[in-house]
Amino acid sequence: MDKIVISGGKKLKGRVSISGAKNAAVAILPAAVLSDNVCRIENIPNIKDITLMCRILSDMGAKIKLINKNTIEIDSRAMSFSVAPSELMRSMRASSYLLGVLLSKFSEANVYLPGGCDFGLRPIDQHLKGFEALGAKYSLANGIVTVKCDRLVGTHIYLDVVSVGATINIMLAAVKAEGLTIIENAAKEPHIVDLANFLNCMGADIFGAGTDVIKIRGVERLRGVTYSIIPDQIEAGTYMVAAAATGGDILLENVIPRHLESITAKLLEMGVNFEEFNDSLRVFCNQRLKKCNVKTMPHPGFPTDMQPQITALLSTADGTSIVNESVWDNRFRYVDELHRMGAKISVDGRVAVVEGVNSLKGALVKATDLRAGAALIIAGLSAEGTTTIEEIQHIERGYENIVGKLQTLGADVKIVSSEPFSTGVSGL
Ligand code: EPU
């Protein structure tokens, strides 16, 4: 029942340290289970999706030790195959990675069809196509996917769509398969490279991650390692947009500027200024921003996970912008919430036409998913008056201490706990 309450209009100023990448961490944690020893993972974001993944792994017998809030040790030596999958798997998309991991480890996996943010169909046909090509058989009953194999044998797999999840899942299944697996039309996101680096540190033989052809030569065993996760591209992008929306001046610390280039390019086009250092980036602007057109694409294109945030920014830019969502069918549900704040946006299918208004006005809104929630925070920071955001559990899934970090940057923002609704009549 918690809400985020923002009094808009404060320029963000100061430094913010970016946490480890959510979408790398939710792949690397299950991947650690493939090791025959203890893995220590550092720079893990302290977010709800990670807590959930740790609980799922621990329900399956992995020993998870919290060293500090961003470092975890995983010992999967006592893990055993369980026919009954954890119900928790339903609530996150990344639980699909357990298919690849358990198939590799136990030659069998039972996983609930994964959940996660709702933006239209989220099929896993490409994951299953990959497992089948490696020699597994799959079936689906009562919302549970079962995948089984006698052995996994390397092969050539051509993905019909560029899919982050399928690329990761096939890498996980193939890493200990017999012989060579080649994934063509693979996704190239920074977290794919991070997972490949992690597996290679454990002794895997993966070549080409970050390009659209990934070659995986199966190895017999993977050892325990200590590994630090890359900074979160999308968290960094969200603070970049928040700084731009408030006419602020902030320094993002612990970032890889190269991972941010598609976001930086669009913000530069709008009139935002940058100063780049080795592992930090200054973002500043003090003028009304200009319109620009955005089309989301797989990496290295503009990330779909930044689409709601940049749409919120464009809603007060000078001129009319077109935002084209090419990855997901239905990722504009949050636009209704921005309308409550005075935005002028019309959506037709995967295209939004954003007519910049002079300013947004605070309102009561609700986060419809993780990045939608981030967009509403950005809108609230720049708006006149008070914005109250409900359903913030979506935001807590993916942003570490977002309210605390924004407070450090000078925002007037807080979390307010509200009492559950009561009719006032006892017995009801
Ligand atoms: N697709 C298929 N078949 C498949 C898999 C995907 O048709 O078997 C389609 C999807 O319907 C979609 C497109 O391919 O149209 C891309 O989907 P992808 O598989 O790349 O997405 P994902 O792996 O489910 C990850 C991120 C998402 C991010 C997308 C795209 C994780 C845990 N999630 O999802 O992140 O939007 O890649 O970059 O890594 C977020 O962090 O807010 C988030 C939603």
CSV table of C-alpha atoms and ligand atoms in Angstrom, one decimal:
chain,number,residue,atom,x,y,z
A,1,MET,CA,0.0,0.0,0.0
A,2,ASP,CA,3.0,2.3,-0.1
A,3,LYS,CA,3.0,5.3,-2.4
A,4,ILE,CA,5.6,7.7,-3.7
A,5,VAL,CA,4.8,11.3,-3.1
A,6,ILE,CA,6.7,14.0,-5.1
A,7,SER,CA,6.6,17.8,-4.9
A,8,GLY,CA,7.8,18.7,-8.3
A,9,GLY,CA,10.0,21.5,-9.6
A,10,LYS,CA,13.3,20.9,-7.8
A,11,LYS,CA,16.3,20.8,-10.1
A,12,LEU,CA,18.4,17.6,-9.5
A,13,LYS,CA,21.9,18.3,-8.4
A,14,GLY,CA,24.8,16.2,-7.1
A,15,ARG,CA,26.2,12.7,-7.5
A,16,VAL,CA,24.4,9.4,-7.8
A,17,SER,CA,26.0,6.0,-7.8
A,18,ILE,CA,24.4,3.5,-10.3
A,19,SER,CA,23.7,0.0,-9.0
A,20,GLY,CA,24.5,-3.3,-10.7
A,21,ALA,CA,22.4,-4.2,-13.8
A,22,LYS,CA,19.1,-5.9,-12.9
A,23,ASN,CA,18.8,-7.8,-16.2
A,24,ALA,CA,22.4,-9.1,-15.9
A,25,ALA,CA,21.9,-10.1,-12.3
A,26,VAL,CA,18.7,-12.1,-12.9
A,27,ALA,CA,20.6,-14.2,-15.4
A,28,ILE,CA,23.9,-14.5,-13.6
A,29,LEU,CA,22.4,-15.7,-10.3
A,30,PRO,CA,20.8,-18.7,-11.8
A,31,ALA,CA,23.8,-19.3,-14.0
A,32,ALA,CA,25.9,-19.5,-10.8
A,33,VAL,CA,24.1,-22.8,-10.1
A,34,LEU,CA,25.9,-24.4,-13.0
A,35,SER,CA,29.2,-24.1,-11.1
A,36,ASP,CA,30.4,-27.1,-9.0
A,37,ASN,CA,31.7,-24.8,-6.3
A,38,VAL,CA,30.8,-21.5,-4.5
A,39,CYS,CA,30.3,-18.3,-6.6
A,40,ARG,CA,30.5,-14.9,-5.0
A,41,ILE,CA,28.7,-12.2,-7.0
A,42,GLU,CA,29.3,-8.6,-6.3
A,43,ASN,CA,27.6,-5.4,-7.3
A,44,ILE,CA,24.2,-7.1,-7.2
A,45,PRO,CA,21.3,-4.5,-7.1
A,46,ASN,CA,19.3,-4.6,-3.9
A,47,ILE,CA,15.9,-4.9,-5.5
A,48,LYS,CA,12.8,-7.1,-5.2
A,49,ASP,CA,13.5,-9.2,-8.4
A,50,ILE,CA,16.8,-10.3,-6.9
A,51,THR,CA,15.2,-11.2,-3.5
A,52,LEU,CA,12.7,-13.2,-5.5
A,53,MET,CA,15.3,-15.0,-7.6
A,54,CYS,CA,17.3,-15.8,-4.4
A,55,ARG,CA,14.2,-17.3,-2.8
A,56,ILE,CA,13.4,-19.4,-5.8
A,57,LEU,CA,17.0,-20.8,-5.9
A,58,SER,CA,17.1,-21.3,-2.1
A,59,ASP,CA,13.7,-23.2,-2.3
A,60,MET,CA,15.5,-25.5,-4.8
A,61,GLY,CA,18.2,-26.3,-2.3
A,62,ALA,CA,20.9,-23.7,-3.2
A,63,LYS,CA,22.6,-22.1,-0.2
A,64,ILE,CA,22.5,-18.3,-0.5
A,65,LYS,CA,24.6,-16.2,1.8
A,66,LEU,CA,24.2,-12.5,1.9
A,67,ILE,CA,27.7,-11.0,2.5
A,68,ASN,CA,26.4,-7.5,2.3
A,69,LYS,CA,23.5,-5.8,0.6
A,70,ASN,CA,25.2,-6.0,-2.8
A,71,THR,CA,27.2,-9.2,-2.5
A,72,ILE,CA,25.9,-12.8,-2.5
A,73,GLU,CA,27.5,-16.2,-2.3
A,74,ILE,CA,25.8,-19.1,-3.9
A,75,ASP,CA,26.6,-22.7,-3.2
A,76,SER,CA,24.5,-25.1,-5.3
A,77,ARG,CA,26.3,-28.3,-4.4
A,78,ALA,CA,23.4,-29.6,-2.3
A,79,MET,CA,20.8,-28.7,-4.9
A,80,SER,CA,18.6,-31.5,-6.2
A,81,PHE,CA,16.1,-31.8,-8.9
A,82,SER,CA,12.5,-31.0,-7.8
A,83,VAL,CA,9.4,-31.9,-9.9
A,84,ALA,CA,7.4,-29.2,-8.2
A,85,PRO,CA,8.3,-25.8,-9.4
A,86,SER,CA,8.2,-22.8,-7.0
A,87,GLU,CA,5.0,-20.7,-7.4
A,88,LEU,CA,7.3,-17.6,-7.1
A,89,MET,CA,8.4,-18.3,-10.6
A,90,ARG,CA,5.1,-16.9,-11.9
A,91,SER,CA,5.9,-13.4,-10.8
A,92,MET,CA,9.1,-12.8,-12.8
A,93,ARG,CA,10.1,-13.1,-16.4
A,94,ALA,CA,13.7,-14.2,-15.6
A,95,SER,CA,12.5,-17.4,-14.0
A,96,SER,CA,12.5,-18.7,-17.6
A,97,TYR,CA,16.3,-18.8,-17.2
A,98,LEU,CA,15.8,-21.8,-14.8
A,99,LEU,CA,14.7,-23.8,-17.9
A,100,GLY,CA,18.2,-23.5,-19.4
A,101,VAL,CA,20.0,-23.9,-16.1
A,102,LEU,CA,18.1,-26.9,-14.8
A,103,LEU,CA,18.1,-28.6,-18.2
A,104,SER,CA,21.9,-28.3,-18.2
A,105,LYS,CA,22.3,-29.4,-14.6
A,106,PHE,CA,19.7,-32.1,-14.2
A,107,SER,CA,18.6,-32.9,-17.8
A,108,GLU,CA,15.1,-31.9,-16.8
A,109,ALA,CA,13.4,-28.7,-15.8
A,110,ASN,CA,9.9,-27.8,-14.6
A,111,VAL,CA,9.2,-24.1,-14.6
A,112,TYR,CA,6.0,-22.0,-14.4
A,113,LEU,CA,5.4,-19.9,-17.5
A,114,PRO,CA,7.2,-16.8,-16.6
A,115,GLY,CA,5.4,-13.5,-15.5
A,116,GLY,CA,7.0,-10.0,-15.3
A,117,CYS,CA,5.8,-6.7,-16.7
A,118,ASP,CA,2.6,-6.9,-18.9
A,119,PHE,CA,3.1,-5.4,-22.3
A,120,GLY,CA,1.4,-7.8,-24.5
A,121,LEU,CA,2.3,-11.3,-25.5
A,122,ARG,CA,5.6,-12.5,-24.0
A,123,PRO,CA,6.1,-15.8,-25.8
A,124,ILE,CA,9.1,-18.2,-25.2
A,125,ASP,CA,8.9,-20.1,-28.5
A,126,GLN,CA,12.4,-19.1,-29.4
A,127,HIS,CA,13.8,-20.5,-26.1
A,128,LEU,CA,12.0,-23.8,-26.7
A,129,LYS,CA,13.1,-23.9,-30.3
A,130,GLY,CA,16.7,-23.6,-29.1
A,131,PHE,CA,16.3,-26.4,-26.4
A,132,GLU,CA,14.7,-28.6,-29.0
A,133,ALA,CA,17.6,-28.0,-31.4
A,134,LEU,CA,20.0,-29.0,-28.6
A,135,GLY,CA,18.2,-32.4,-28.3
A,136,ALA,CA,15.5,-31.7,-25.6
A,137,LYS,CA,11.8,-32.3,-25.7
A,138,TYR,CA,9.2,-29.9,-24.1
A,139,SER,CA,5.6,-30.1,-23.0
A,140,LEU,CA,3.2,-27.6,-21.4
A,141,ALA,CA,0.5,-28.5,-18.9
A,142,ASN,CA,-1.3,-26.4,-16.2
A,143,GLY,CA,0.9,-23.4,-16.9
A,144,ILE,CA,4.1,-25.4,-16.3
A,145,VAL,CA,6.8,-25.9,-19.0
A,146,THR,CA,8.7,-29.2,-18.8
A,147,VAL,CA,11.9,-29.7,-20.7
A,148,LYS,CA,13.8,-33.0,-20.7
A,149,CYS,CA,16.7,-34.5,-22.5
A,150,ASP,CA,19.0,-37.5,-22.5
A,151,ARG,CA,21.9,-35.3,-23.4
A,152,LEU,CA,22.4,-31.9,-25.0
A,153,VAL,CA,24.4,-31.8,-28.2
A,154,GLY,CA,25.7,-28.5,-29.8
A,155,THR,CA,24.1,-27.3,-33.0
A,156,HIS,CA,23.4,-24.3,-35.2
A,157,ILE,CA,20.4,-22.2,-34.0
A,158,TYR,CA,19.0,-19.3,-36.0
A,159,LEU,CA,16.7,-17.1,-33.8
A,160,ASP,CA,13.6,-15.8,-35.7
A,161,VAL,CA,13.4,-12.7,-33.5
A,162,VAL,CA,16.2,-11.0,-31.7
A,163,SER,CA,15.4,-12.1,-28.2
A,164,VAL,CA,17.4,-11.3,-25.0
A,165,GLY,CA,15.8,-14.1,-23.1
A,166,ALA,CA,16.2,-16.8,-25.8
A,167,THR,CA,19.8,-15.8,-26.3
A,168,ILE,CA,20.5,-16.1,-22.6
A,169,ASN,CA,18.6,-19.3,-22.1
A,170,ILE,CA,20.3,-21.1,-25.1
A,171,MET,CA,23.7,-20.0,-23.8
A,172,LEU,CA,22.8,-21.4,-20.4
A,173,ALA,CA,21.7,-24.8,-21.9
A,174,ALA,CA,24.6,-25.0,-24.3
A,175,VAL,CA,27.5,-24.1,-22.0
A,176,LYS,CA,28.0,-27.7,-20.9
A,177,ALA,CA,26.5,-29.4,-24.0
A,178,GLU,CA,28.6,-31.7,-26.2
A,179,GLY,CA,30.4,-29.9,-29.0
A,180,LEU,CA,29.8,-26.5,-30.6
A,181,THR,CA,26.5,-24.4,-30.5
A,182,ILE,CA,26.2,-21.4,-32.7
A,183,ILE,CA,23.4,-18.9,-32.0
A,184,GLU,CA,22.7,-16.7,-35.1
A,185,ASN,CA,20.7,-13.4,-34.9
A,186,ALA,CA,21.6,-13.3,-31.2
A,187,ALA,CA,20.7,-10.3,-29.0
A,188,LYS,CA,23.7,-8.0,-28.2
A,189,GLU,CA,22.7,-6.3,-25.0
A,190,PRO,CA,25.4,-5.4,-22.5
A,191,HIS,CA,23.9,-8.0,-20.0
A,192,ILE,CA,24.4,-10.8,-22.7
A,193,VAL,CA,28.1,-9.9,-22.7
A,194,ASP,CA,28.2,-9.8,-18.9
A,195,LEU,CA,26.7,-13.2,-18.6
A,196,ALA,CA,29.1,-14.6,-21.2
A,197,ASN,CA,32.0,-13.0,-19.3
A,198,PHE,CA,30.7,-14.5,-16.1
A,199,LEU,CA,30.4,-18.0,-17.6
A,200,ASN,CA,33.9,-17.7,-19.3
A,201,CYS,CA,35.4,-16.8,-15.9
A,202,MET,CA,33.9,-20.0,-14.6
A,203,GLY,CA,35.7,-21.9,-17.4
A,204,ALA,CA,33.1,-21.8,-20.2
A,205,ASP,CA,34.2,-21.3,-23.8
A,206,ILE,CA,31.9,-18.6,-25.3
A,207,PHE,CA,33.0,-16.4,-28.2
A,208,GLY,CA,31.2,-13.5,-29.9
A,209,ALA,CA,28.8,-12.3,-27.2
A,210,GLY,CA,28.0,-8.7,-28.1
A,211,THR,CA,27.8,-9.6,-31.8
A,212,ASP,CA,24.9,-11.3,-33.5
A,213,VAL,CA,26.7,-14.7,-33.7
A,214,ILE,CA,27.6,-16.4,-30.5
A,215,LYS,CA,29.7,-19.6,-30.5
A,216,ILE,CA,29.6,-21.8,-27.4
A,217,ARG,CA,31.9,-24.8,-27.1
A,218,GLY,CA,30.6,-27.0,-24.4
A,219,VAL,CA,32.8,-27.7,-21.4
A,220,GLU,CA,32.6,-30.5,-18.8
A,221,ARG,CA,32.6,-28.4,-15.6
A,222,LEU,CA,32.4,-24.9,-14.4
A,223,ARG,CA,34.3,-23.7,-11.4
A,224,GLY,CA,33.4,-21.2,-8.6
A,225,VAL,CA,34.4,-17.6,-9.1
A,226,THR,CA,34.1,-14.1,-7.8
A,227,TYR,CA,32.5,-11.8,-10.3
A,228,SER,CA,31.2,-8.2,-10.3
A,229,ILE,CA,28.1,-7.3,-12.3
A,230,ILE,CA,28.2,-4.4,-14.8
A,231,PRO,CA,26.3,-1.1,-13.9
A,232,ASP,CA,22.7,-0.8,-14.9
A,233,GLN,CA,22.3,0.9,-18.3
A,234,ILE,CA,18.6,1.5,-17.7
A,235,GLU,CA,18.9,2.8,-14.2
A,236,ALA,CA,21.6,5.2,-15.4
A,237,GLY,CA,19.4,6.3,-18.4
A,238,THR,CA,16.5,6.9,-16.0
A,239,TYR,CA,18.6,9.3,-13.9
A,240,MET,CA,19.9,11.0,-17.1
A,241,VAL,CA,16.3,11.7,-18.2
A,242,ALA,CA,15.3,12.8,-14.6
A,243,ALA,CA,18.2,15.3,-14.6
A,244,ALA,CA,17.1,16.6,-18.1
A,245,ALA,CA,13.4,16.8,-17.0
A,246,THR,CA,14.3,19.1,-14.1
A,247,GLY,CA,17.0,21.2,-15.8
A,248,GLY,CA,19.5,19.7,-13.3
A,249,ASP,CA,23.2,19.0,-13.2
A,250,ILE,CA,24.2,15.6,-11.9
A,251,LEU,CA,27.2,13.2,-12.0
A,252,LEU,CA,26.4,9.6,-12.6
A,253,GLU,CA,29.0,7.4,-10.9
A,254,ASN,CA,29.8,3.8,-11.6
A,255,VAL,CA,28.6,3.8,-15.2
A,256,ILE,CA,30.0,2.5,-18.6
A,257,PRO,CA,29.4,5.6,-20.8
A,258,ARG,CA,29.6,3.4,-24.0
A,259,HIS,CA,26.5,1.4,-22.8
A,260,LEU,CA,24.6,4.7,-22.6
A,261,GLU,CA,25.4,6.0,-26.1
A,262,SER,CA,22.0,5.4,-27.7
A,263,ILE,CA,20.4,7.3,-24.8
A,264,THR,CA,23.0,10.1,-24.8
A,265,ALA,CA,22.5,10.5,-28.6
A,266,LYS,CA,18.8,11.2,-28.2
A,267,LEU,CA,19.2,13.5,-25.2
A,268,LEU,CA,21.9,15.5,-27.1
A,269,GLU,CA,19.5,15.9,-30.0
A,270,MET,CA,17.0,17.4,-27.5
A,271,GLY,CA,19.5,19.9,-26.1
A,272,VAL,CA,20.9,18.1,-23.0
A,273,ASN,CA,24.7,18.5,-22.3
A,274,PHE,CA,27.1,15.8,-21.3
A,275,GLU,CA,30.7,15.6,-20.0
A,276,GLU,CA,32.1,12.1,-20.1
A,277,PHE,CA,34.7,10.6,-17.8
A,278,ASN,CA,36.1,7.0,-17.6
A,279,ASP,CA,33.3,5.6,-15.4
A,280,SER,CA,31.2,8.6,-14.7
A,281,LEU,CA,29.0,10.9,-16.8
A,282,ARG,CA,27.9,14.5,-16.0
A,283,VAL,CA,24.4,15.4,-17.3
A,284,PHE,CA,23.3,19.0,-17.3
A,285,CYS,CA,20.8,21.3,-19.0
A,286,ASN,CA,19.2,24.6,-18.3
A,287,GLN,CA,16.9,25.2,-21.3
A,288,ARG,CA,13.6,24.0,-22.6
A,289,LEU,CA,14.3,20.8,-24.5
A,290,LYS,CA,13.5,20.3,-28.2
A,291,LYS,CA,11.3,17.6,-29.7
A,292,CYS,CA,12.9,14.5,-31.2
A,293,ASN,CA,11.7,11.2,-32.7
A,294,VAL,CA,12.5,7.9,-31.0
A,295,LYS,CA,12.3,4.3,-32.3
A,296,THR,CA,13.1,1.5,-29.9
A,297,MET,CA,15.3,-1.3,-31.2
A,298,PRO,CA,17.4,-4.1,-29.8
A,299,HIS,CA,20.9,-3.1,-28.7
A,300,PRO,CA,22.7,-1.0,-29.9
A,301,GLY,CA,19.4,0.8,-30.8
A,302,PHE,CA,17.4,2.9,-28.3
A,303,PRO,CA,16.3,0.5,-25.5
A,304,THR,CA,12.6,-0.2,-25.1
A,305,ASP,CA,13.2,-0.1,-21.4
A,306,MET,CA,13.9,3.6,-21.7
A,307,GLN,CA,10.8,4.3,-23.9
A,308,PRO,CA,8.4,5.4,-21.1
A,309,GLN,CA,11.0,7.6,-19.5
A,310,ILE,CA,11.9,9.5,-22.7
A,311,THR,CA,8.2,9.8,-23.6
A,312,ALA,CA,7.6,11.5,-20.2
A,313,LEU,CA,10.5,13.9,-21.0
A,314,LEU,CA,9.2,14.6,-24.5
A,315,SER,CA,5.8,15.4,-23.1
A,316,THR,CA,7.1,18.9,-22.1
A,317,ALA,CA,9.6,19.4,-24.9
A,318,ASP,CA,9.1,22.1,-27.5
A,319,GLY,CA,7.3,20.6,-30.5
A,320,THR,CA,5.7,17.3,-31.5
A,321,SER,CA,7.7,14.1,-31.3
A,322,ILE,CA,6.9,10.6,-32.6
A,323,VAL,CA,7.8,7.6,-30.4
A,324,ASN,CA,7.8,4.2,-32.2
A,325,GLU,CA,7.9,1.1,-30.0
A,326,SER,CA,9.3,-1.7,-32.2
A,327,VAL,CA,10.0,-4.4,-29.5
A,328,TRP,CA,6.7,-4.8,-27.5
A,329,ASP,CA,3.1,-4.8,-28.7
A,330,ASN,CA,1.6,-2.9,-25.8
A,331,ARG,CA,4.0,-0.7,-24.0
A,332,PHE,CA,2.1,2.6,-23.9
A,333,ARG,CA,-0.4,1.7,-21.1
A,334,TYR,CA,1.2,4.3,-18.8
A,335,VAL,CA,0.2,7.1,-21.2
A,336,ASP,CA,-3.3,7.2,-19.6
A,337,GLU,CA,-1.5,8.1,-16.4
A,338,LEU,CA,0.5,10.9,-18.0
A,339,HIS,CA,-2.8,12.3,-19.4
A,340,ARG,CA,-3.9,12.8,-15.8
A,341,MET,CA,-0.9,15.1,-15.4
A,342,GLY,CA,-1.8,17.1,-18.5
A,343,ALA,CA,0.3,15.4,-21.2
A,344,LYS,CA,-0.9,15.5,-24.8
A,345,ILE,CA,-0.1,12.1,-26.2
A,346,SER,CA,-2.1,10.1,-28.7
A,347,VAL,CA,-1.3,6.4,-29.2
A,348,ASP,CA,-2.1,4.3,-32.2
A,349,GLY,CA,-0.8,0.7,-31.8
A,350,ARG,CA,2.9,0.9,-31.4
A,351,VAL,CA,3.3,4.6,-32.2
A,352,ALA,CA,2.8,7.6,-29.8
A,353,VAL,CA,2.5,11.2,-31.0
A,354,VAL,CA,3.7,13.4,-28.2
A,355,GLU,CA,2.7,17.1,-28.4
A,356,GLY,CA,4.9,18.9,-25.9
A,357,VAL,CA,3.0,21.0,-23.3
A,358,ASN,CA,4.6,23.8,-21.3
A,359,SER,CA,4.4,21.9,-18.0
A,360,LEU,CA,2.8,18.9,-16.4
A,361,LYS,CA,0.6,19.2,-13.3
A,362,GLY,CA,0.8,16.9,-10.3
A,363,ALA,CA,-1.9,14.2,-10.0
A,364,LEU,CA,-2.7,10.9,-8.4
A,365,VAL,CA,-1.4,8.2,-10.8
A,366,LYS,CA,-0.4,4.5,-10.7
A,367,ALA,CA,2.6,2.6,-11.9
A,368,THR,CA,1.4,0.0,-14.5
A,369,ASP,CA,4.8,-1.6,-14.7
A,370,LEU,CA,8.4,-1.1,-13.8
A,371,ARG,CA,9.6,1.4,-16.4
A,372,ALA,CA,6.1,3.0,-16.5
A,373,GLY,CA,6.6,3.8,-12.8
A,374,ALA,CA,10.0,5.3,-13.6
A,375,ALA,CA,8.4,7.5,-16.2
A,376,LEU,CA,5.8,8.7,-13.7
A,377,ILE,CA,8.5,9.6,-11.2
A,378,ILE,CA,10.3,11.7,-13.9
A,379,ALA,CA,7.0,13.4,-14.8
A,380,GLY,CA,6.3,14.1,-11.1
A,381,LEU,CA,9.8,15.5,-10.6
A,382,SER,CA,9.2,18.1,-13.3
A,383,ALA,CA,5.5,18.7,-12.7
A,384,GLU,CA,4.0,21.7,-10.9
A,385,GLY,CA,2.5,20.6,-7.5
A,386,THR,CA,2.2,17.2,-5.9
A,387,THR,CA,2.2,13.8,-7.7
A,388,THR,CA,1.3,10.7,-5.8
A,389,ILE,CA,2.2,7.4,-7.4
A,390,GLU,CA,0.4,4.2,-6.4
A,391,GLU,CA,1.4,0.5,-7.1
A,392,ILE,CA,5.0,1.3,-6.5
A,393,GLN,CA,5.8,-2.4,-6.0
A,394,HIS,CA,6.5,-2.4,-9.7
A,395,ILE,CA,9.2,0.2,-9.3
A,396,GLU,CA,10.8,-1.6,-6.3
A,397,ARG,CA,11.3,-4.7,-8.6
A,398,GLY,CA,14.0,-2.9,-10.5
A,399,TYR,CA,15.3,0.3,-8.9
A,400,GLU,CA,17.6,0.1,-5.8
A,401,ASN,CA,16.6,2.8,-3.3
A,402,ILE,CA,15.2,5.1,-6.0
A,403,VAL,CA,13.6,7.4,-3.4
A,404,GLY,CA,16.8,7.7,-1.3
A,405,LYS,CA,18.9,8.4,-4.4
A,406,LEU,CA,16.6,11.1,-5.6
A,407,GLN,CA,16.5,12.7,-2.1
A,408,THR,CA,20.3,12.8,-2.2
A,409,LEU,CA,20.0,14.7,-5.5
A,410,GLY,CA,17.7,17.2,-3.8
A,411,ALA,CA,14.3,16.0,-5.0
A,412,ASP,CA,11.3,16.5,-2.7
A,413,VAL,CA,10.2,12.9,-2.7
A,414,LYS,CA,9.2,10.4,0.0
A,415,ILE,CA,7.5,7.0,0.5
A,416,VAL,CA,4.2,7.2,2.4
A,417,SER,CA,2.6,4.2,3.8
A,418,SER,CA,-1.2,4.3,3.7
A,419,GLU,CA,-3.7,2.3,5.7
A,420,PRO,CA,-5.6,-0.4,3.8
A,421,PHE,CA,-9.0,0.9,2.7
A,422,SER,CA,-11.6,0.5,5.4
A,423,THR,CA,-15.4,0.8,5.1
A,424,GLY,CA,-15.6,1.9,8.8
A,425,VAL,CA,-18.3,-0.8,9.3
A,426,SER,CA,-17.1,-3.7,11.5
A,427,GLY,CA,-17.6,-7.1,10.1
A,428,LEU,CA,-17.3,-6.0,6.4
B,1,EPU,N1,9.9,-12.9,-28.5
B,1,EPU,C1,9.3,-13.9,-29.2
B,1,EPU,N2,9.6,-15.2,-28.9
B,1,EPU,C2,10.4,-15.5,-27.8
B,1,EPU,C3,11.0,-14.5,-27.1
B,1,EPU,C4,10.7,-13.2,-27.4
B,1,EPU,O1,8.6,-13.6,-30.1
B,1,EPU,O2,10.6,-16.7,-27.6
B,1,EPU,C5,9.6,-11.5,-28.8
B,1,EPU,C6,8.9,-10.7,-27.7
B,1,EPU,O3,7.5,-10.9,-27.8
B,1,EPU,C7,9.4,-9.3,-27.9
B,1,EPU,C8,10.8,-9.5,-28.5
B,1,EPU,O4,10.9,-10.8,-29.0
B,1,EPU,O5,8.5,-8.7,-28.9
B,1,EPU,C9,11.9,-9.2,-27.5
B,1,EPU,O6,11.7,-10.0,-26.4
B,1,EPU,P1,13.0,-10.5,-25.5
B,1,EPU,O7,13.0,-12.0,-25.5
B,1,EPU,O8,14.2,-9.8,-26.0
B,1,EPU,O9,12.6,-9.9,-24.1
B,1,EPU,P2,12.8,-10.6,-22.7
B,1,EPU,O10,14.0,-11.4,-22.7
B,1,EPU,O11,11.5,-11.2,-22.2
B,1,EPU,C10,14.3,-8.7,-21.7
B,1,EPU,C11,14.2,-7.8,-20.5
B,1,EPU,C12,13.1,-6.7,-20.7
B,1,EPU,C13,13.4,-6.0,-22.0
B,1,EPU,C14,13.5,-7.0,-23.2
B,1,EPU,C15,13.9,-6.3,-24.5
B,1,EPU,C16,15.0,-9.2,-18.7
B,1,EPU,C17,14.7,-10.0,-17.5
B,1,EPU,N3,14.0,-8.6,-19.3
B,1,EPU,O12,13.0,-9.3,-21.8
B,1,EPU,O13,13.3,-5.8,-19.6
B,1,EPU,O14,12.3,-5.1,-22.3
B,1,EPU,O15,14.5,-7.9,-22.9
B,1,EPU,O16,15.1,-5.6,-24.3
B,1,EPU,O17,16.1,-9.2,-19.2
B,1,EPU,C18,12.7,-4.3,-17.9
B,1,EPU,O18,13.8,-4.4,-17.4
B,1,EPU,O19,11.9,-3.4,-17.6
B,1,EPU,C19,12.3,-5.3,-19.0
B,1,EPU,C20,11.0,-5.5,-19.3
